[in-house]
PDB file of C-alpha atoms and ligand atoms in Angstrom:
ATOM      1  CA  MET Q1392    -164.321  28.734 163.268  1.00  0.00           C
ATOM      2  CA  MET Q1393    -161.077  29.906 162.179  1.00  0.00           C
ATOM      3  CA  LYS Q1394    -158.016  31.776 164.247  1.00  0.00           C
ATOM      4  CA  ILE Q1395    -155.832  34.079 163.520  1.00  0.00           C
ATOM      5  CA  VAL Q1396    -151.857  34.527 164.616  1.00  0.00           C
ATOM      6  CA  THR Q1397    -150.481  37.577 163.552  1.00  0.00           C
ATOM      7  CA  ILE Q1398    -146.700  36.525 162.193  1.00  0.00           C
ATOM      8  CA  PRO Q1399    -144.275  39.751 162.443  1.00  0.00           C
ATOM      9  CA  CYS Q1400    -141.767  39.671 159.177  1.00  0.00           C
ATOM     10  CA  LEU Q1401    -138.786  41.785 158.114  1.00  0.00           C
ATOM     11  CA  GLN Q1402    -138.496  45.100 159.481  1.00  0.00           C
ATOM     12  CA  ASP Q1403    -142.261  45.900 159.964  1.00  0.00           C
ATOM     13  CA  ASN Q1404    -144.522  43.684 157.691  1.00  0.00           C
ATOM     14  CA  PHE Q1405    -146.930  40.940 158.986  1.00  0.00           C
ATOM     15  CA  ALA Q1406    -147.844  37.788 157.168  1.00  0.00           C
ATOM     16  CA  TYR Q1407    -151.060  36.363 159.262  1.00  0.00           C
ATOM     17  CA  LEU Q1408    -151.676  32.681 159.861  1.00  0.00           C
ATOM     18  CA  LEU Q1409    -155.554  31.953 158.872  1.00  0.00           C
ATOM     19  CA  ILE Q1410    -156.100  28.051 160.840  1.00  0.00           C
ATOM     20  CA  CYS Q1411    -159.414  26.207 159.757  1.00  0.00           C
ATOM     21  CA  GLU Q1412    -160.187  24.763 163.803  1.00  0.00           C
ATOM     22  CA  LYS Q1413    -162.159  22.057 161.873  1.00  0.00           C
ATOM     23  CA  THR Q1414    -159.717  20.105 159.715  1.00  0.00           C
ATOM     24  CA  GLN Q1415    -156.192  22.443 161.020  1.00  0.00           C
ATOM     25  CA  HIS Q1416    -155.938  23.179 157.445  1.00  0.00           C
ATOM     26  CA  ALA Q1417    -154.324  26.613 157.135  1.00  0.00           C
ATOM     27  CA  ALA Q1418    -153.428  29.887 154.714  1.00  0.00           C
ATOM     28  CA  ILE Q1419    -151.217  32.672 155.036  1.00  0.00           C
ATOM     29  CA  VAL Q1420    -151.512  36.226 154.112  1.00  0.00           C
ATOM     30  CA  ASP Q1421    -148.738  37.705 152.646  1.00  0.00           C
ATOM     31  CA  PRO Q1422    -145.468  35.359 153.413  1.00  0.00           C
ATOM     32  CA  SER Q1423    -142.550  38.203 153.335  1.00  0.00           C
ATOM     33  CA  GLU Q1424    -140.345  35.728 154.595  1.00  0.00           C
ATOM     34  CA  ALA Q1425    -140.294  31.502 154.668  1.00  0.00           C
ATOM     35  CA  ILE Q1426    -139.083  30.875 158.023  1.00  0.00           C
ATOM     36  CA  PRO Q1427    -140.844  32.648 160.475  1.00  0.00           C
ATOM     37  CA  VAL Q1428    -144.127  30.956 158.800  1.00  0.00           C
ATOM     38  CA  GLN Q1429    -142.762  27.642 158.861  1.00  0.00           C
ATOM     39  CA  LYS Q1430    -142.196  28.070 162.652  1.00  0.00           C
ATOM     40  CA  ALA Q1431    -145.574  29.006 163.107  1.00  0.00           C
ATOM     41  CA  VAL Q1432    -147.503  25.997 160.810  1.00  0.00           C
ATOM     42  CA  GLN Q1433    -144.731  23.608 163.095  1.00  0.00           C
ATOM     43  CA  GLN Q1434    -145.858  25.663 166.219  1.00  0.00           C
ATOM     44  CA  HIS Q1435    -149.728  25.102 165.708  1.00  0.00           C
ATOM     45  CA  GLY Q1436    -149.364  21.864 164.056  1.00  0.00           C
ATOM     46  CA  VAL Q1437    -151.353  22.759 161.065  1.00  0.00           C
ATOM     47  CA  ARG Q1438    -151.171  21.901 157.478  1.00  0.00           C
ATOM     48  CA  LEU Q1439    -150.271  24.777 154.773  1.00  0.00           C
ATOM     49  CA  THR Q1440    -152.545  24.407 152.004  1.00  0.00           C
ATOM     50  CA  ALA Q1441    -152.968  28.181 150.703  1.00  0.00           C
ATOM     51  CA  ILE Q1442    -150.751  31.575 150.365  1.00  0.00           C
ATOM     52  CA  LEU Q1443    -153.412  34.247 149.820  1.00  0.00           C
ATOM     53  CA  ASN Q1444    -150.548  37.477 148.757  1.00  0.00           C
ATOM     54  CA  THR Q1445    -152.495  40.742 148.450  1.00  0.00           C
ATOM     55  CA  HIS Q1446    -150.146  41.796 146.008  1.00  0.00           C
ATOM     56  CA  HIS Q1447    -147.021  41.619 144.041  1.00  0.00           C
ATOM     57  CA  HIS Q1448    -144.341  43.605 146.145  1.00  0.00           C
ATOM     58  CA  TRP Q1449    -141.499  41.860 146.765  1.00  0.00           C
ATOM     59  CA  ASP Q1450    -142.153  42.562 150.881  1.00  0.00           C
ATOM     60  CA  HIS Q1451    -145.679  40.363 150.432  1.00  0.00           C
ATOM     61  CA  VAL Q1452    -144.391  38.002 148.522  1.00  0.00           C
ATOM     62  CA  ASN Q1453    -140.828  36.799 149.439  1.00  0.00           C
ATOM     63  CA  GLY Q1454    -141.740  33.058 151.352  1.00  0.00           C
ATOM     64  CA  ASN Q1455    -143.840  31.948 148.135  1.00  0.00           C
ATOM     65  CA  GLN Q1456    -140.933  30.036 146.264  1.00  0.00           C
ATOM     66  CA  VAL Q1457    -139.340  28.097 149.635  1.00  0.00           C
ATOM     67  CA  LEU Q1458    -142.667  27.813 151.089  1.00  0.00           C
ATOM     68  CA  LYS Q1459    -144.143  26.325 147.652  1.00  0.00           C
ATOM     69  CA  ALA Q1460    -140.727  23.764 147.346  1.00  0.00           C
ATOM     70  CA  ASN Q1461    -141.405  22.691 150.963  1.00  0.00           C
ATOM     71  CA  PHE Q1462    -145.335  22.541 150.720  1.00  0.00           C
ATOM     72  CA  PRO Q1463    -145.765  21.040 147.209  1.00  0.00           C
ATOM     73  CA  GLU Q1464    -149.609  20.955 147.351  1.00  0.00           C
ATOM     74  CA  LEU Q1465    -150.064  24.631 148.438  1.00  0.00           C
ATOM     75  CA  LYS Q1466    -152.412  27.202 146.027  1.00  0.00           C
ATOM     76  CA  ILE Q1467    -151.114  30.110 145.645  1.00  0.00           C
ATOM     77  CA  PHE Q1468    -153.559  33.402 145.016  1.00  0.00           C
ATOM     78  CA  GLY Q1469    -153.740  36.556 143.541  1.00  0.00           C
ATOM     79  CA  HIS Q1470    -155.915  38.811 141.227  1.00  0.00           C
ATOM     80  CA  GLU Q1471    -155.325  37.465 137.530  1.00  0.00           C
ATOM     81  CA  SER Q1472    -153.884  40.701 136.764  1.00  0.00           C
ATOM     82  CA  ASP Q1473    -150.789  40.141 138.752  1.00  0.00           C
ATOM     83  CA  ARG Q1474    -149.903  36.593 136.383  1.00  0.00           C
ATOM     84  CA  GLY Q1475    -146.011  36.609 135.720  1.00  0.00           C
ATOM     85  CA  ARG Q1476    -145.304  39.182 138.849  1.00  0.00           C
ATOM     86  CA  ILE Q1477    -146.772  36.862 142.273  1.00  0.00           C
ATOM     87  CA  PRO Q1478    -143.668  34.154 142.255  1.00  0.00           C
ATOM     88  CA  GLU Q1479    -145.825  30.512 141.867  1.00  0.00           C
ATOM     89  CA  GLN Q1480    -149.580  31.785 141.523  1.00  0.00           C
ATOM     90  CA  THR Q1481    -151.544  29.263 140.900  1.00  0.00           C
ATOM     91  CA  GLU Q1482    -154.891  30.659 141.603  1.00  0.00           C
ATOM     92  CA  PHE Q1483    -155.416  33.638 139.410  1.00  0.00           C
ATOM     93  CA  LEU Q1484    -158.600  35.739 140.913  1.00  0.00           C
ATOM     94  CA  LYS Q1485    -161.326  37.186 138.927  1.00  0.00           C
ATOM     95  CA  ASN Q1486    -164.863  38.671 140.022  1.00  0.00           C
ATOM     96  CA  GLY Q1487    -167.133  36.043 141.899  1.00  0.00           C
ATOM     97  CA  ASP Q1488    -164.398  33.764 142.327  1.00  0.00           C
ATOM     98  CA  SER Q1489    -163.995  32.437 145.845  1.00  0.00           C
ATOM     99  CA  VAL Q1490    -161.017  31.996 148.657  1.00  0.00           C
ATOM    100  CA  ARG Q1491    -161.153  28.260 150.272  1.00  0.00           C
ATOM    101  CA  PHE Q1492    -158.883  26.335 152.422  1.00  0.00           C
ATOM    102  CA  GLY Q1493    -160.051  23.592 154.666  1.00  0.00           C
ATOM    103  CA  GLU Q1494    -163.258  24.567 155.445  1.00  0.00           C
ATOM    104  CA  GLN Q1495    -163.310  28.237 155.175  1.00  0.00           C
ATOM    105  CA  SER Q1496    -164.789  30.915 152.338  1.00  0.00           C
ATOM    106  CA  GLY Q1497    -163.877  33.795 151.467  1.00  0.00           C
ATOM    107  CA  THR Q1498    -163.875  36.036 149.049  1.00  0.00           C
ATOM    108  CA  PHE Q1499    -161.731  38.651 147.741  1.00  0.00           C
ATOM    109  CA  LEU Q1500    -162.242  42.744 146.818  1.00  0.00           C
ATOM    110  CA  HIS Q1501    -160.296  43.868 143.463  1.00  0.00           C
ATOM    111  CA  ASN Q1502    -158.456  47.523 145.694  1.00  0.00           C
ATOM    112  CA  PRO Q1503    -156.701  48.998 142.993  1.00  0.00           C
ATOM    113  CA  GLY Q1504    -154.408  52.037 144.033  1.00  0.00           C
ATOM    114  CA  HIS Q1505    -151.560  51.108 145.413  1.00  0.00           C
ATOM    115  CA  THR Q1506    -150.797  48.288 142.700  1.00  0.00           C
ATOM    116  CA  SER Q1507    -153.055  47.474 139.998  1.00  0.00           C
ATOM    117  CA  GLY Q1508    -153.275  44.320 141.255  1.00  0.00           C
ATOM    118  CA  ALA Q1509    -154.298  44.314 144.969  1.00  0.00           C
ATOM    119  CA  VAL Q1510    -156.719  42.347 146.432  1.00  0.00           C
ATOM    120  CA  THR Q1511    -158.506  42.160 150.119  1.00  0.00           C
ATOM    121  CA  TYR Q1512    -159.121  39.153 151.409  1.00  0.00           C
ATOM    122  CA  VAL Q1513    -162.466  38.527 153.363  1.00  0.00           C
ATOM    123  CA  PHE Q1514    -163.662  36.077 155.581  1.00  0.00           C
ATOM    124  CA  GLY Q1515    -166.782  36.530 157.148  1.00  0.00           C
ATOM    125  CA  LYS Q1516    -166.653  39.388 159.519  1.00  0.00           C
ATOM    126  CA  THR Q1517    -162.680  39.263 158.849  1.00  0.00           C
ATOM    127  CA  ALA Q1518    -160.693  41.420 156.019  1.00  0.00           C
ATOM    128  CA  PHE Q1519    -156.938  40.990 155.257  1.00  0.00           C
ATOM    129  CA  THR Q1520    -156.282  44.680 153.132  1.00  0.00           C
ATOM    130  CA  GLY Q1521    -152.375  43.958 152.503  1.00  0.00           C
ATOM    131  CA  ASP Q1522    -150.829  47.823 151.812  1.00  0.00           C
ATOM    132  CA  THR Q1523    -154.387  49.429 150.552  1.00  0.00           C
ATOM    133  CA  LEU Q1524    -155.527  50.263 154.076  1.00  0.00           C
ATOM    134  CA  PHE Q1525    -153.422  50.156 156.985  1.00  0.00           C
ATOM    135  CA  ALA Q1526    -154.889  51.531 160.242  1.00  0.00           C
ATOM    136  CA  ALA Q1527    -155.336  55.815 159.878  1.00  0.00           C
ATOM    137  CA  GLY Q1528    -153.782  55.528 156.669  1.00  0.00           C
ATOM    138  CA  CYS Q1529    -153.241  54.020 152.991  1.00  0.00           C
ATOM    139  CA  GLY Q1530    -150.834  52.372 150.458  1.00  0.00           C
ATOM    140  CA  ARG Q1531    -148.949  54.895 148.196  1.00  0.00           C
ATOM    141  CA  LEU Q1532    -149.968  55.194 144.387  1.00  0.00           C
ATOM    142  CA  PHE Q1533    -147.502  53.227 142.588  1.00  0.00           C
ATOM    143  CA  GLU Q1534    -149.438  51.786 140.111  1.00  0.00           C
ATOM    144  CA  GLY Q1535    -153.216  53.888 140.597  1.00  0.00           C
ATOM    145  CA  THR Q1536    -154.766  56.806 140.689  1.00  0.00           C
ATOM    146  CA  PRO Q1537    -156.279  58.958 143.491  1.00  0.00           C
ATOM    147  CA  ALA Q1538    -159.462  58.245 142.401  1.00  0.00           C
ATOM    148  CA  GLN Q1539    -159.130  54.854 142.049  1.00  0.00           C
ATOM    149  CA  MET Q1540    -157.884  54.673 145.881  1.00  0.00           C
ATOM    150  CA  TYR Q1541    -160.270  56.715 147.077  1.00  0.00           C
ATOM    151  CA  ASP Q1542    -162.672  54.108 145.834  1.00  0.00           C
ATOM    152  CA  SER Q1543    -160.531  51.346 146.800  1.00  0.00           C
ATOM    153  CA  LEU Q1544    -160.992  52.740 150.586  1.00  0.00           C
ATOM    154  CA  ASN Q1545    -164.519  54.246 150.721  1.00  0.00           C
ATOM    155  CA  LEU Q1546    -166.589  51.838 147.980  1.00  0.00           C
ATOM    156  CA  GLN Q1547    -165.263  48.619 148.310  1.00  0.00           C
ATOM    157  CA  ILE Q1548    -163.499  48.123 151.899  1.00  0.00           C
ATOM    158  CA  GLY Q1549    -165.851  50.927 152.937  1.00  0.00           C
ATOM    159  CA  GLY Q1550    -168.551  48.724 151.850  1.00  0.00           C
ATOM    160  CA  LEU Q1551    -168.233  45.877 154.713  1.00  0.00           C
ATOM    161  CA  PRO Q1552    -169.944  45.922 158.031  1.00  0.00           C
ATOM    162  CA  ASP Q1553    -168.874  48.117 160.745  1.00  0.00           C
ATOM    163  CA  GLU Q1554    -167.170  45.700 162.843  1.00  0.00           C
ATOM    164  CA  THR Q1555    -165.305  44.179 160.380  1.00  0.00           C
ATOM    165  CA  GLU Q1556    -161.532  43.666 161.665  1.00  0.00           C
ATOM    166  CA  LEU Q1557    -159.072  44.814 159.847  1.00  0.00           C
ATOM    167  CA  TYR Q1558    -155.687  43.481 159.330  1.00  0.00           C
ATOM    168  CA  PHE Q1559    -153.101  45.322 157.541  1.00  0.00           C
ATOM    169  CA  GLY Q1560    -149.744  45.076 155.971  1.00  0.00           C
ATOM    170  CA  HIS Q1561    -147.710  47.149 157.938  1.00  0.00           C
ATOM    171  CA  GLU Q1562    -147.183  48.366 161.180  1.00  0.00           C
ATOM    172  CA  TYR Q1563    -147.220  52.158 160.691  1.00  0.00           C
ATOM    173  CA  THR Q1564    -150.038  53.094 162.931  1.00  0.00           C
ATOM    174  CA  GLU Q1565    -148.565  55.444 164.828  1.00  0.00           C
ATOM    175  CA  ALA Q1566    -146.634  57.598 161.712  1.00  0.00           C
ATOM    176  CA  ASN Q1567    -150.090  57.409 160.671  1.00  0.00           C
ATOM    177  CA  LEU Q1568    -151.895  58.688 163.529  1.00  0.00           C
ATOM    178  CA  ARG Q1569    -149.577  61.459 163.951  1.00  0.00           C
ATOM    179  CA  PHE Q1570    -150.120  63.045 160.050  1.00  0.00           C
ATOM    180  CA  ALA Q1571    -154.022  62.131 160.929  1.00  0.00           C
ATOM    181  CA  LEU Q1572    -153.464  64.901 163.620  1.00  0.00           C
ATOM    182  CA  SER Q1573    -151.329  67.347 161.768  1.00  0.00           C
ATOM    183  CA  VAL Q1574    -155.044  67.298 159.601  1.00  0.00           C
ATOM    184  CA  GLU Q1575    -157.524  67.329 162.064  1.00  0.00           C
ATOM    185  CA  SER Q1576    -156.369  68.159 165.159  1.00  0.00           C
ATOM    186  CA  GLY Q1577    -159.499  68.696 167.174  1.00  0.00           C
ATOM    187  CA  ASN Q1578    -160.089  64.777 166.002  1.00  0.00           C
ATOM    188  CA  ALA Q1579    -159.909  63.704 170.115  1.00  0.00           C
ATOM    189  CA  GLU Q1580    -160.429  59.681 169.102  1.00  0.00           C
ATOM    190  CA  ILE Q1581    -157.205  60.131 166.810  1.00  0.00           C
ATOM    191  CA  GLN Q1582    -155.034  61.387 170.256  1.00  0.00           C
ATOM    192  CA  ASN Q1583    -156.644  58.929 172.378  1.00  0.00           C
ATOM    193  CA  LYS Q1584    -155.692  55.952 170.013  1.00  0.00           C
ATOM    194  CA  LEU Q1585    -152.119  57.846 169.559  1.00  0.00           C
ATOM    195  CA  THR Q1586    -151.766  57.551 173.690  1.00  0.00           C
ATOM    196  CA  ALA Q1587    -152.888  53.850 173.063  1.00  0.00           C
ATOM    197  CA  VAL Q1588    -150.513  52.875 170.486  1.00  0.00           C
ATOM    198  CA  THR Q1589    -147.733  54.352 171.213  1.00  0.00           C
ATOM    199  CA  GLU Q1590    -148.280  52.544 174.500  1.00  0.00           C
ATOM    200  CA  LEU Q1591    -149.151  49.276 172.774  1.00  0.00           C
ATOM    201  CA  ARG Q1592    -145.503  49.985 171.028  1.00  0.00           C
ATOM    202  CA  SER Q1593    -143.721  50.797 173.761  1.00  0.00           C
ATOM    203  CA  SER Q1594    -144.589  47.199 175.235  1.00  0.00           C
ATOM    204  CA  GLY Q1595    -143.444  45.705 172.268  1.00  0.00           C
ATOM    205  CA  LYS Q1596    -146.993  44.589 171.086  1.00  0.00           C
ATOM    206  CA  PHE Q1597    -148.883  45.574 167.571  1.00  0.00           C
ATOM    207  CA  SER Q1598    -151.569  47.288 167.013  1.00  0.00           C
ATOM    208  CA  THR Q1599    -153.291  45.201 164.045  1.00  0.00           C
ATOM    209  CA  PRO Q1600    -156.116  44.578 163.768  1.00  0.00           C
ATOM    210  CA  THR Q1601    -158.159  47.828 163.951  1.00  0.00           C
ATOM    211  CA  THR Q1602    -162.155  47.724 162.716  1.00  0.00           C
ATOM    212  CA  LEU Q1603    -163.692  49.695 160.489  1.00  0.00           C
ATOM    213  CA  ALA Q1604    -165.592  51.492 162.560  1.00  0.00           C
ATOM    214  CA  GLU Q1605    -162.438  53.166 164.148  1.00  0.00           C
ATOM    215  CA  GLU Q1606    -161.494  53.567 160.972  1.00  0.00           C
ATOM    216  CA  ARG Q1607    -164.295  55.260 159.998  1.00  0.00           C
ATOM    217  CA  ARG Q1608    -163.483  57.664 162.952  1.00  0.00           C
ATOM    218  CA  THR Q1609    -160.034  58.146 162.900  1.00  0.00           C
ATOM    219  CA  ASN Q1610    -158.378  57.704 159.274  1.00  0.00           C
ATOM    220  CA  PRO Q1611    -157.884  60.786 157.039  1.00  0.00           C
ATOM    221  CA  PHE Q1612    -158.716  59.170 153.817  1.00  0.00           C
ATOM    222  CA  MET Q1613    -161.810  57.723 155.160  1.00  0.00           C
ATOM    223  CA  ARG Q1614    -162.781  60.856 156.116  1.00  0.00           C
ATOM    224  CA  CYS Q1615    -162.438  63.404 153.302  1.00  0.00           C
ATOM    225  CA  SER Q1616    -165.748  64.733 154.145  1.00  0.00           C
ATOM    226  CA  SER Q1617    -164.690  65.869 157.664  1.00  0.00           C
ATOM    227  CA  ALA Q1618    -165.003  69.744 158.293  1.00  0.00           C
ATOM    228  CA  GLU Q1619    -162.177  70.062 160.340  1.00  0.00           C
ATOM    229  CA  ILE Q1620    -159.943  68.393 156.846  1.00  0.00           C
ATOM    230  CA  HIS Q1621    -161.684  70.465 154.301  1.00  0.00           C
ATOM    231  CA  ALA Q1622    -160.218  73.682 156.386  1.00  0.00           C
ATOM    232  CA  SER Q1623    -156.908  71.832 156.639  1.00  0.00           C
ATOM    233  CA  VAL Q1624    -156.494  71.273 153.174  1.00  0.00           C
ATOM    234  CA  LYS Q1625    -157.494  74.690 152.094  1.00  0.00           C
ATOM    235  CA  SER Q1626    -155.280  76.419 154.520  1.00  0.00           C
ATOM    236  CA  LYS Q1627    -152.645  74.586 152.746  1.00  0.00           C
ATOM    237  CA  GLU Q1628    -154.383  74.872 148.950  1.00  0.00           C
ATOM    238  CA  PRO Q1629    -156.169  77.686 148.946  1.00  0.00           C
ATOM    239  CA  GLY Q1630    -158.881  77.784 146.084  1.00  0.00           C
ATOM    240  CA  HIS Q1631    -158.902  74.361 146.642  1.00  0.00           C
ATOM    241  CA  ASN Q1632    -161.969  72.553 144.284  1.00  0.00           C
ATOM    242  CA  LEU Q1633    -163.845  71.095 147.797  1.00  0.00           C
ATOM    243  CA  SER Q1634    -164.889  67.338 145.936  1.00  0.00           C
ATOM    244  CA  GLU Q1635    -164.170  64.424 148.351  1.00  0.00           C
ATOM    245  CA  LYS Q1636    -161.670  62.595 145.488  1.00  0.00           C
ATOM    246  CA  GLU Q1637    -159.962  66.306 145.772  1.00  0.00           C
ATOM    247  CA  ILE Q1638    -159.132  66.441 148.922  1.00  0.00           C
ATOM    248  CA  PHE Q1639    -158.435  62.967 149.289  1.00  0.00           C
ATOM    249  CA  ARG Q1640    -155.539  63.351 146.451  1.00  0.00           C
ATOM    250  CA  THR Q1641    -154.226  65.877 148.459  1.00  0.00           C
ATOM    251  CA  LEU Q1642    -153.930  64.171 151.446  1.00  0.00           C
ATOM    252  CA  ARG Q1643    -152.307  61.586 150.161  1.00  0.00           C
ATOM    253  CA  GLU Q1644    -150.210  64.007 148.470  1.00  0.00           C
ATOM    254  CA  LEU Q1645    -148.977  65.435 152.193  1.00  0.00           C
ATOM    255  CA  LYS Q1646    -148.577  62.528 153.927  1.00  0.00           C
ATOM    256  CA  ASN Q1647    -146.248  62.056 151.137  1.00  0.00           C
ATOM    257  CA  LYS Q1648    -143.915  65.241 152.336  1.00  0.00           C
ATOM    258  CA  PHE Q1649    -145.136  64.386 155.662  1.00  0.00           C
TER     259      PHE Q1649
HETATM  260 ZN1   ZN D  49    -146.895  47.060 148.678  1.00  0.00          ZN
HETATM  261 FE1   FE D  50    -145.484  46.288 151.532  1.00  0.00          FE
END
């Protein structure tokens, strides 16, 4: 069995400590900072053997160097195209590679869009999406096209089973749900989730993880076939071509300005 511990870092980042309960070996997803990760490792009495970086951005890899200095056996995973961009990287993932620590074995999806080397790590019915998918949102397109991000969300992550739990990189859920409502105000599930998440946040709790089923119902970037979203986009850009990828591109632009 694998246990997951959420570690809030920086302003609104999440690192996740994955513990192989049989061996007490552990992996850390996106250590933005070393200190809170080291505290959690001590607290849980585990042996940290791997870092899983979802992409090269500073707020996801900033703890790598200190952790590698303190735990020299660490394997540091990232996409092969992030060579030179992920500090201390030792494992360069390419299609078909597996990701192991303790007795856990996972896979990865290559998700270009937010960055060209962005990946999602998948362990059974659990996935770590970094800044590709957020609850009710997606990352900004720094190095990819809207079409790539559409595929990353809808075909790659969207190809996982409905019950998959999605652990994302930032606590942006409330703002994302507000944007989702602005383009699909008739979607009661979005309103209900916004009420629930607002309550959760005001009591100091976090909204991670979500599930793929929930995202299909509330994430506008996975709802590009919704009639109401089409109507919203069309009212903002009359004469809009209504292909799903064009809807996606427009949604991403509207979100940038929201
Ligand atoms: Zn990022
Ligand atoms: Fe980030």
